[in-house]
Amino acid sequence: MASADKARTQTGKTPGTEERVLGPPNWGVVFRNSGKAFFLMAAPLVGLLIFWELLAHSGTLHPVLFPPLEKIWVTMVDQAKSGILWLDIYVSLYRLLVGAFLALVSGTVVGLVMGMNQTVERILAPPMYFFLAVPGLALFPIVILWFGLSDFTLISVLWFEGMITVMVNAWTGVKTVDASLIRAGRAMGAKGMTLFFQVMVPGALPNLIAGYRIAFSRAWRIVVTGEMIVALEAGLGFRIFAARDFLAADMMYGGVVVVGILGVIVERVCLRSIELATVQRWGTLRE
Amino acid sequence: MAIQGPVKLQVTGLDKVFTIDEGWGRTTDITALESVNFEVRSGEFISLIGPSGCGKSTLLMIVAGLYEKTSGDVVLDGHHINDTGFDRGVVFQEFAVFPWLTVAGNVRFGMRMKGIPKAERDPVVDRLLRLVELEGFKDVYPYRLSGGMKQRVGIARALAFDPEVMLMDEPFGALDAQTRSSLQQLLVQVWMETHKTVLFVTHSVREAAYLSDRVLLMSPRPGRIAEEIKIDLPRPRDVLSVEFLECERKVAETLAGLMGQSGGQPAWVTD
Ligand SMILES: Nc1ncnc2c1ncn2[C@@H]1O[C@H](COP(=O)(O)OP(=O)(O)O)[C@@H](O)[C@H]1O
Ligand SMILES: [Mg+2]
């Protein structure tokens, strides 16, 4: 007790309570760090492209199967100029966003309720585990029987798969909220719905967001592969698959690259920003 | 500094049996508390001390209304306690500060639940953060705080809706010795300023002797209140004074006796 006494009398305060004063941003460090991050991100990709280019020009591989980058680029530029690329992107993103939106909303609601109510949990957990084990793609033939070759079919499968994923995570999220936080909430007068929205939901959020991320990436896979199965008029997956009729490998490669880039952008823009605004700010997530 | 207010909290014949599900249709009953009786007067600072597992937390949680009791009665200001309520503020060993709320947000939480209007909350937040020496940390999220600072948020938060009784479950048990003693001093200050009735759980003899008007000693499981020791020393207490050391020794020896140890230095004294 004596040493703490001393610390208190010296500063007049308990040690460690001084507010930090932040100076202006250190642009040098920011610049260097983001430069480093960009290099780390870009270097492996650039390496891969160079490797590809060398391979394509080496003459050992069939040029139709392994077209050089400039050929892929020209094909994609053509597609962009004719508007087909933009149409494909629009159609695929539309399907993704509608399906994923429905999945997030319904999965969140059902999963949270499951976490709160034991009866609902007992009823829904077994089918949830069952469908978790069924790949969404396996449902396509059945759903095509019901709804035909339509956007509706694709979006239904997308919604269902996404919903199951989000559900599991929302449910786990509620179940794993720290018991002492719940006790604290109750001790401060939170009950029923208030406890649910003020404690359980924010407590479940790290898991919930992890679920959104997985659901989004699964949904994007289903959109692209689903477009190959359901054979609609447009979409990135449709275009890649259709290209096989013309042996147009450049179009396939180009399509795959666009799919990858879009997937990354969606993940970074939509999900990362939710994360930054919540769990990252609270320090409950470690990058 | 003997406080002689009216009886605030009265616990009579309190039993608690946990039934543990062992699987395959088997259960085990654990009697955590057996016929616990005590009363706390208004403004008193009472410590509950006893060996680990003797039911201190269980007792506190029942008084908080967070656990159900098996039988017996808990009466606070004439009301029978069966549920949580704004007349009791709880401070947890695990801090249990909400990571998704800022320091001020945590302190505001209980007031929001109680329905205190927005305009009245902010002055209270400012006053309490000053009281626990966290003025500059209003808008900081808890992950940036040290354990001691988190627990100060815990204390401010429990005081915010102005409860009659503070229930503290080994609030400084997870802190290092230095932080613990500075928080003990802070708690004495807070207690002298707010005149709250405090029920404080600890397993540290020194802490109990330093803080309390009375120390209630619990027996090993099943927990009962076995002894009671009055600490009649003025505050703030000098932990190196002969009078204090005498009190501390008395608590330590009584406790050792309860645990069936006799002679020698009881393990508690060094805590
Ligand atoms: N939720 C619970 N379920 C079953 N047993 C419990 C539970 N909480 C406490 N116990 C048991 O009750 C006894 C008293 O525990 P506790 O009140 O935590 O002791 P203390 O706080 O004094 O260390 C212990 O034997 C513990 O195992
Ligand atoms: Mg305990």
PDB file of N, CA and C and ligand atoms in Angstrom, chain B residues 56-57 93 169-170 201, ligand 2:
ATOM      1  N   LYS B  56     -19.435 -17.395  -1.083  1.00  0.00           N
ATOM      2  CA  LYS B  56     -19.505 -15.935  -0.986  1.00  0.00           C
ATOM      3  C   LYS B  56     -20.187 -15.322  -2.206  1.00  0.00           C
ATOM      4  N   SER B  57     -19.706 -15.738  -3.386  1.00  0.00           N
ATOM      5  CA  SER B  57     -20.296 -15.189  -4.614  1.00  0.00           C
ATOM      6  C   SER B  57     -21.759 -15.566  -4.729  1.00  0.00           C
ATOM      7  N   GLN B  93     -16.141  -9.292 -10.109  1.00  0.00           N
ATOM      8  CA  GLN B  93     -14.701  -9.575 -10.140  1.00  0.00           C
ATOM      9  C   GLN B  93     -14.156  -9.505 -11.563  1.00  0.00           C
ATOM     10  N   ASP B 169     -18.320  -8.170  -5.531  1.00  0.00           N
ATOM     11  CA  ASP B 169     -17.822  -9.543  -5.463  1.00  0.00           C
ATOM     12  C   ASP B 169     -16.338  -9.602  -5.813  1.00  0.00           C
ATOM     13  N   GLU B 170     -15.501  -9.649  -4.820  1.00  0.00           N
ATOM     14  CA  GLU B 170     -14.047  -9.638  -5.011  1.00  0.00           C
ATOM     15  C   GLU B 170     -13.642  -8.681  -6.138  1.00  0.00           C
ATOM     16  N   VAL B 201     -17.407  -8.714  -0.862  1.00  0.00           N
ATOM     17  CA  VAL B 201     -16.862 -10.066  -0.763  1.00  0.00           C
ATOM     18  C   VAL B 201     -15.366 -10.037  -1.037  1.00  0.00           C
TER      19      VAL B 201
HETATM   20 MG    MG C   2     -16.361 -16.075  -5.736  1.00  0.00          MG
END
